[in-house]
PDB file of C-alpha atoms in Angstrom:
ATOM      1  CA  MET F   1      85.547  99.799  85.925  1.00 46.00           C
ATOM      2  CA  ASN F   2      85.640 100.935  89.547  1.00 62.00           C
ATOM      3  CA  SER F   3      87.891 103.819  90.474  1.00 72.00           C
ATOM      4  CA  PRO F   4      90.783 102.954  92.801  1.00 87.00           C
ATOM      5  CA  ARG F   5      90.110 103.617  96.457  1.00 93.00           C
ATOM      6  CA  PRO F   6      92.060 106.607  97.791  1.00 96.00           C
ATOM      7  CA  VAL F   7      95.094 106.524 100.041  1.00 97.00           C
ATOM      8  CA  LEU F   8      94.481 108.393 103.296  1.00 98.00           C
ATOM      9  CA  VAL F   9      97.622 110.296 104.315  1.00 97.00           C
ATOM     10  CA  VAL F  10      97.461 111.376 107.957  1.00 97.00           C
ATOM     11  CA  GLY F  11      99.772 114.237 108.886  1.00 94.00           C
ATOM     12  CA  ALA F  12      99.708 115.696 105.384  1.00 94.00           C
ATOM     13  CA  SER F  13     100.534 119.200 106.603  1.00 91.00           C
ATOM     14  CA  GLY F  14     104.008 118.155 107.788  1.00 91.00           C
ATOM     15  CA  PHE F  15     107.260 118.238 105.839  1.00 90.00           C
ATOM     16  CA  VAL F  16     107.301 114.541 104.958  1.00 94.00           C
ATOM     17  CA  GLY F  17     103.540 113.987 104.932  1.00 94.00           C
ATOM     18  CA  SER F  18     102.904 116.806 102.471  1.00 93.00           C
ATOM     19  CA  ARG F  19     105.496 115.461 100.070  1.00 94.00           C
ATOM     20  CA  VAL F  20     104.162 111.934 100.389  1.00 96.00           C
ATOM     21  CA  ALA F  21     100.651 113.135  99.575  1.00 95.00           C
ATOM     22  CA  ARG F  22     101.860 115.017  96.517  1.00 94.00           C
ATOM     23  CA  GLY F  23     104.089 112.187  95.340  1.00 96.00           C
ATOM     24  CA  LEU F  24     101.387 109.523  95.610  1.00 96.00           C
ATOM     25  CA  ALA F  25      98.974 111.757  93.704  1.00 96.00           C
ATOM     26  CA  ALA F  26     101.590 112.427  91.033  1.00 95.00           C
ATOM     27  CA  ASP F  27     101.858 108.653  90.606  1.00 94.00           C
ATOM     28  CA  GLY F  28      98.161 108.535  89.772  1.00 94.00           C
ATOM     29  CA  ARG F  29      96.791 107.464  93.154  1.00 95.00           C
ATOM     30  CA  PRO F  30      93.811 109.372  94.552  1.00 95.00           C
ATOM     31  CA  VAL F  31      94.812 110.867  97.898  1.00 96.00           C
ATOM     32  CA  LEU F  32      92.892 112.087 100.924  1.00 96.00           C
ATOM     33  CA  ALA F  33      95.301 114.508 102.617  1.00 96.00           C
ATOM     34  CA  ALA F  34      94.298 114.718 106.278  1.00 95.00           C
ATOM     35  CA  ALA F  35      95.596 117.197 108.833  1.00 91.00           C
ATOM     36  CA  ARG F  36      94.505 119.009 111.972  1.00 88.00           C
ATOM     37  CA  HIS F  37      95.727 122.311 110.588  1.00 82.00           C
ATOM     38  CA  GLN F  38      95.495 124.126 107.286  1.00 82.00           C
ATOM     39  CA  LEU F  39      97.171 122.200 104.480  1.00 83.00           C
ATOM     40  CA  PRO F  40      99.901 124.029 102.551  1.00 78.00           C
ATOM     41  CA  ASP F  41      99.036 125.251  99.067  1.00 79.00           C
ATOM     42  CA  ARG F  42     101.592 122.907  97.511  1.00 76.00           C
ATOM     43  CA  VAL F  43      99.388 119.999  98.640  1.00 80.00           C
ATOM     44  CA  THR F  44      95.919 121.347  97.859  1.00 76.00           C
ATOM     45  CA  VAL F  45      96.797 122.409  94.311  1.00 76.00           C
ATOM     46  CA  GLN F  46      98.119 118.952  93.406  1.00 80.00           C
ATOM     47  CA  ALA F  47      95.753 117.121  91.046  1.00 86.00           C
ATOM     48  CA  GLY F  48      94.289 114.028  92.655  1.00 90.00           C
ATOM     49  CA  VAL F  49      94.475 115.367  96.225  1.00 92.00           C
ATOM     50  CA  ILE F  50      91.360 115.939  98.333  1.00 93.00           C
ATOM     51  CA  ALA F  51      91.968 117.972 101.483  1.00 92.00           C
ATOM     52  CA  VAL F  52      90.494 116.483 104.647  1.00 92.00           C
ATOM     53  CA  ARG F  53      90.692 118.707 107.723  1.00 90.00           C
ATOM     54  CA  SER F  54      89.723 117.452 111.151  1.00 91.00           C
ATOM     55  CA  PRO F  55      91.043 119.244 114.251  1.00 89.00           C
ATOM     56  CA  GLU F  56      90.030 116.281 116.413  1.00 91.00           C
ATOM     57  CA  LEU F  57      91.043 112.677 115.682  1.00 91.00           C
ATOM     58  CA  SER F  58      87.737 111.409 117.025  1.00 92.00           C
ATOM     59  CA  ALA F  59      85.939 113.165 114.171  1.00 95.00           C
ATOM     60  CA  LEU F  60      88.335 112.065 111.425  1.00 95.00           C
ATOM     61  CA  PRO F  61      86.652 108.734 110.526  1.00 96.00           C
ATOM     62  CA  ASP F  62      83.347 110.465 109.786  1.00 96.00           C
ATOM     63  CA  VAL F  63      85.108 113.219 107.816  1.00 95.00           C
ATOM     64  CA  VAL F  64      86.949 110.549 105.797  1.00 96.00           C
ATOM     65  CA  ARG F  65      83.722 108.651 105.103  1.00 96.00           C
ATOM     66  CA  ALA F  66      82.119 111.850 103.820  1.00 95.00           C
ATOM     67  CA  ALA F  67      85.132 112.651 101.623  1.00 94.00           C
ATOM     68  CA  CYS F  68      85.127 109.126 100.189  1.00 94.00           C
ATOM     69  CA  ALA F  69      81.417 109.320  99.432  1.00 92.00           C
ATOM     70  CA  GLY F  70      81.970 112.617  97.629  1.00 90.00           C
ATOM     71  CA  ALA F  71      84.748 111.037  95.598  1.00 88.00           C
ATOM     72  CA  GLY F  72      82.621 108.022  94.665  1.00 90.00           C
ATOM     73  CA  SER F  73      84.562 105.560  96.791  1.00 91.00           C
ATOM     74  CA  PRO F  74      83.157 103.408  99.606  1.00 91.00           C
ATOM     75  CA  LEU F  75      86.160 103.872 101.915  1.00 95.00           C
ATOM     76  CA  PRO F  76      89.932 104.419 101.654  1.00 97.00           C
ATOM     77  CA  GLY F  77      92.052 101.538 100.420  1.00 97.00           C
ATOM     78  CA  ALA F  78      95.130 102.382 102.480  1.00 98.00           C
ATOM     79  CA  VAL F  79      96.344 104.572 105.328  1.00 98.00           C
ATOM     80  CA  VAL F  80      99.759 106.232 105.545  1.00 98.00           C
ATOM     81  CA  ALA F  81     100.518 107.724 108.978  1.00 98.00           C
ATOM     82  CA  SER F  82     103.149 110.479 108.971  1.00 96.00           C
ATOM     83  CA  ILE F  83     102.707 111.641 112.550  1.00 94.00           C
ATOM     84  CA  GLY F  84     105.194 113.256 114.881  1.00 89.00           C
ATOM     85  CA  GLY F  85     108.201 114.632 113.090  1.00 78.00           C
ATOM     86  CA  TRP F  86     111.737 115.341 114.208  1.00 76.00           C
ATOM     87  CA  GLN F  87     113.125 117.781 116.740  1.00 78.00           C
ATOM     88  CA  LYS F  88     116.386 118.575 118.485  1.00 82.00           C
ATOM     89  CA  GLY F  89     116.868 120.213 121.861  1.00 82.00           C
ATOM     90  CA  ALA F  90     118.026 119.552 125.391  1.00 86.00           C
ATOM     91  CA  ALA F  91     119.687 116.375 126.611  1.00 92.00           C
ATOM     92  CA  LEU F  92     117.250 113.849 128.063  1.00 93.00           C
ATOM     93  CA  LEU F  93     118.183 114.529 131.688  1.00 95.00           C
ATOM     94  CA  ASP F  94     117.707 118.256 131.113  1.00 94.00           C
ATOM     95  CA  MET F  95     114.460 117.932 129.164  1.00 93.00           C
ATOM     96  CA  ASP F  96     111.437 119.601 130.684  1.00 93.00           C
ATOM     97  CA  PRO F  97     109.070 116.870 131.963  1.00 94.00           C
ATOM     98  CA  SER F  98     106.104 118.462 130.224  1.00 95.00           C
ATOM     99  CA  ARG F  99     108.005 118.411 126.917  1.00 93.00           C
ATOM    100  CA  TRP F 100     108.811 114.726 127.447  1.00 94.00           C
ATOM    101  CA  SER F 101     105.144 113.930 128.099  1.00 95.00           C
ATOM    102  CA  ALA F 102     104.066 115.942 125.066  1.00 94.00           C
ATOM    103  CA  THR F 103     106.545 114.076 122.843  1.00 94.00           C
ATOM    104  CA  LEU F 104     105.307 110.706 124.084  1.00 95.00           C
ATOM    105  CA  ALA F 105     101.772 111.783 123.282  1.00 95.00           C
ATOM    106  CA  SER F 106     102.471 113.251 119.842  1.00 94.00           C
ATOM    107  CA  HIS F 107     105.036 110.725 118.588  1.00 95.00           C
ATOM    108  CA  LEU F 108     103.823 107.435 120.072  1.00 96.00           C
ATOM    109  CA  THR F 109     100.380 107.501 121.677  1.00 97.00           C
ATOM    110  CA  ALA F 110      99.009 109.464 118.713  1.00 96.00           C
ATOM    111  CA  HIS F 111      99.931 106.563 116.414  1.00 97.00           C
ATOM    112  CA  LEU F 112      98.001 104.066 118.528  1.00 97.00           C
ATOM    113  CA  ASP F 113      95.027 106.425 118.692  1.00 97.00           C
ATOM    114  CA  ALA F 114      95.114 106.873 114.905  1.00 97.00           C
ATOM    115  CA  ALA F 115      95.279 103.114 114.301  1.00 98.00           C
ATOM    116  CA  ARG F 116      92.318 102.549 116.616  1.00 97.00           C
ATOM    117  CA  ALA F 117      90.286 105.182 114.783  1.00 97.00           C
ATOM    118  CA  LEU F 118      91.278 104.420 111.189  1.00 97.00           C
ATOM    119  CA  ALA F 119      92.001 100.702 110.920  1.00 97.00           C
ATOM    120  CA  PRO F 120      88.241  99.940 111.031  1.00 97.00           C
ATOM    121  CA  LEU F 121      87.874 101.903 107.773  1.00 97.00           C
ATOM    122  CA  LEU F 122      90.093  99.415 105.936  1.00 98.00           C
ATOM    123  CA  ALA F 123      89.152  96.030 104.508  1.00 97.00           C
ATOM    124  CA  PRO F 124      91.103  92.894 105.451  1.00 97.00           C
ATOM    125  CA  GLY F 125      94.455  92.928 103.709  1.00 97.00           C
ATOM    126  CA  ASP F 126      94.469  96.673 103.056  1.00 98.00           C
ATOM    127  CA  PRO F 127      97.780  98.333 103.979  1.00 98.00           C
ATOM    128  CA  TYR F 128      98.315 100.635 106.945  1.00 98.00           C
ATOM    129  CA  VAL F 129     101.830 102.090 106.746  1.00 98.00           C
ATOM    130  CA  VAL F 130     103.528 104.007 109.554  1.00 98.00           C
ATOM    131  CA  LEU F 131     106.480 106.238 108.695  1.00 98.00           C
ATOM    132  CA  ASN F 132     109.422 106.215 111.115  1.00 97.00           C
ATOM    133  CA  GLY F 133     112.882 107.749 111.059  1.00 93.00           C
ATOM    134  CA  ALA F 134     116.540 106.955 111.576  1.00 90.00           C
ATOM    135  CA  ALA F 135     116.428 108.035 115.234  1.00 90.00           C
ATOM    136  CA  SER F 136     114.317 104.955 115.966  1.00 93.00           C
ATOM    137  CA  ARG F 137     117.389 102.785 115.282  1.00 93.00           C
ATOM    138  CA  GLU F 138     120.229 105.147 116.187  1.00 89.00           C
ATOM    139  CA  ALA F 139     120.579 107.011 119.472  1.00 90.00           C
ATOM    140  CA  MET F 140     120.885 110.717 118.709  1.00 87.00           C
ATOM    141  CA  ALA F 141     122.136 113.265 121.230  1.00 88.00           C
ATOM    142  CA  GLY F 142     119.676 116.111 121.571  1.00 85.00           C
ATOM    143  CA  SER F 143     116.904 114.020 120.036  1.00 89.00           C
ATOM    144  CA  GLY F 144     116.626 111.443 122.795  1.00 92.00           C
ATOM    145  CA  ALA F 145     112.861 111.689 123.096  1.00 92.00           C
ATOM    146  CA  ILE F 146     112.530 111.089 119.360  1.00 94.00           C
ATOM    147  CA  SER F 147     114.823 108.056 119.539  1.00 95.00           C
ATOM    148  CA  VAL F 148     112.883 106.591 122.468  1.00 96.00           C
ATOM    149  CA  THR F 149     109.432 107.166 120.970  1.00 96.00           C
ATOM    150  CA  GLY F 150     110.658 106.010 117.553  1.00 96.00           C
ATOM    151  CA  ALA F 151     111.909 102.754 119.033  1.00 97.00           C
ATOM    152  CA  GLY F 152     108.593 102.328 120.804  1.00 97.00           C
ATOM    153  CA  LEU F 153     106.763 103.042 117.565  1.00 98.00           C
ATOM    154  CA  ALA F 154     108.744 100.319 115.792  1.00 97.00           C
ATOM    155  CA  MET F 155     107.609  97.794 118.390  1.00 98.00           C
ATOM    156  CA  LEU F 156     104.053  99.127 118.293  1.00 98.00           C
ATOM    157  CA  VAL F 157     103.824  98.445 114.549  1.00 98.00           C
ATOM    158  CA  GLN F 158     105.305  94.967 114.949  1.00 97.00           C
ATOM    159  CA  VAL F 159     102.689  94.103 117.562  1.00 98.00           C
ATOM    160  CA  LEU F 160      99.878  95.498 115.400  1.00 97.00           C
ATOM    161  CA  HIS F 161     101.236  93.495 112.464  1.00 97.00           C
ATOM    162  CA  LEU F 162     101.132  90.276 114.496  1.00 96.00           C
ATOM    163  CA  GLU F 163      97.759  90.885 116.119  1.00 97.00           C
ATOM    164  CA  SER F 164      95.780  92.263 113.193  1.00 94.00           C
ATOM    165  CA  THR F 165      93.082  90.136 111.592  1.00 94.00           C
ATOM    166  CA  GLY F 166      92.105  93.018 109.316  1.00 95.00           C
ATOM    167  CA  PRO F 167      94.508  95.445 107.616  1.00 98.00           C
ATOM    168  CA  ARG F 168      98.191  94.614 107.229  1.00 97.00           C
ATOM    169  CA  PHE F 169     100.448  96.920 109.258  1.00 98.00           C
ATOM    170  CA  HIS F 170     103.865  98.011 108.024  1.00 98.00           C
ATOM    171  CA  GLU F 171     106.643 100.329 109.154  1.00 98.00           C
ATOM    172  CA  LEU F 172     108.557 102.304 106.536  1.00 98.00           C
ATOM    173  CA  VAL F 173     111.838 103.463 108.070  1.00 97.00           C
ATOM    174  CA  ILE F 174     113.472 106.470 106.412  1.00 95.00           C
ATOM    175  CA  ASP F 175     117.086 105.751 107.339  1.00 91.00           C
ATOM    176  CA  HIS F 176     118.483 109.181 106.495  1.00 89.00           C
ATOM    177  CA  ALA F 177     117.382 112.803 106.518  1.00 84.00           C
ATOM    178  CA  VAL F 178     114.826 113.742 103.887  1.00 87.00           C
ATOM    179  CA  ALA F 179     116.378 116.140 101.396  1.00 84.00           C
ATOM    180  CA  GLY F 180     115.180 119.712 101.590  1.00 70.00           C
ATOM    181  CA  ASP F 181     114.428 119.764 105.315  1.00 69.00           C
ATOM    182  CA  ASP F 182     116.351 122.735 106.743  1.00 63.00           C
ATOM    183  CA  ARG F 183     116.144 121.320 110.276  1.00 66.00           C
ATOM    184  CA  ASN F 184     118.803 118.755 109.364  1.00 62.00           C
ATOM    185  CA  GLN F 185     122.316 120.061 109.929  1.00 61.00           C
ATOM    186  CA  ASP F 186     124.831 118.736 107.386  1.00 63.00           C
ATOM    187  CA  PRO F 187     123.455 115.188 107.117  1.00 66.00           C
ATOM    188  CA  ALA F 188     125.924 112.594 105.855  1.00 73.00           C
ATOM    189  CA  GLN F 189     123.269 111.130 103.540  1.00 85.00           C
ATOM    190  CA  THR F 190     119.778 112.062 102.470  1.00 86.00           C
ATOM    191  CA  ARG F 191     116.763 110.439 100.888  1.00 90.00           C
ATOM    192  CA  THR F 192     114.702 112.355  98.366  1.00 94.00           C
ATOM    193  CA  PRO F 193     110.926 112.568  98.723  1.00 93.00           C
ATOM    194  CA  ALA F 194     110.716 110.621  95.440  1.00 95.00           C
ATOM    195  CA  GLN F 195     112.678 107.734  96.980  1.00 96.00           C
ATOM    196  CA  VAL F 196     110.353 107.677  99.974  1.00 96.00           C
ATOM    197  CA  VAL F 197     107.262 107.705  97.764  1.00 96.00           C
ATOM    198  CA  ARG F 198     108.636 104.934  95.561  1.00 97.00           C
ATOM    199  CA  ALA F 199     109.342 102.668  98.558  1.00 97.00           C
ATOM    200  CA  LEU F 200     105.940 103.498  99.992  1.00 97.00           C
ATOM    201  CA  GLY F 201     104.198 102.645  96.732  1.00 97.00           C
ATOM    202  CA  GLU F 202     105.910  99.262  96.673  1.00 96.00           C
ATOM    203  CA  LEU F 203     104.635  98.551 100.185  1.00 96.00           C
ATOM    204  CA  LEU F 204     101.116  99.601  99.289  1.00 97.00           C
ATOM    205  CA  ASP F 205     101.024  97.362  96.212  1.00 96.00           C
ATOM    206  CA  ASP F 206     102.616  94.215  97.650  1.00 97.00           C
ATOM    207  CA  PRO F 207     100.279  92.072  99.780  1.00 96.00           C
ATOM    208  CA  GLY F 208     103.258  89.948 100.801  1.00 96.00           C
ATOM    209  CA  ALA F 209     105.485  92.845 101.829  1.00 96.00           C
ATOM    210  CA  PRO F 210     107.514  92.471 105.041  1.00 95.00           C
ATOM    211  CA  ALA F 211     106.381  94.192 108.214  1.00 96.00           C
ATOM    212  CA  VAL F 212     109.399  96.517 108.077  1.00 97.00           C
ATOM    213  CA  ARG F 213     110.860  98.212 105.017  1.00 96.00           C
ATOM    214  CA  HIS F 214     113.862 100.586 104.935  1.00 97.00           C
ATOM    215  CA  VAL F 215     114.557 103.349 102.449  1.00 95.00           C
TER     216      VAL F 215
END
């Protein structure tokens, strides 16, 4: 019996990405945890997780191929993109232009670049899931750049979903703050990492899943 192909989690050094990588592995899925920076110990010590470090996105496909070969798998069977993150700061009109440009690059353009690089690793029908947050649907004062790029990301995934003749693209929207993140100030509601992982697993396993799923 062939071993299941691993799930490639991009952005596995971040708050949400690291917990997604651990949760998927705890559910028995082999995980390639990819990041530009050093992965936290809580990720690398999790059974079923293989650390994949690539400072440059252009090199990541080759690094992933090598990691898959070492794990006895031809290629990954899914991609989960947890890129960007959340931040709060100045109002949009007061935001430094260089910070605005950097946020566009890291929270929106980076997703398109990742899809271009990694979608060719997947077989037709394999899932590519992009994580997005509540700010993509709700305007948030002090997080305007995140709301704008999040809304753009939602449309980006919808277009990829419609245009793709290979992998199936999905957006998983986390509608509330993820529990345990100290950057959130008195959130009205939270979602636990376990809830996020459960919703993500359902998307990964359902070939007929909708383009957009909320948790």
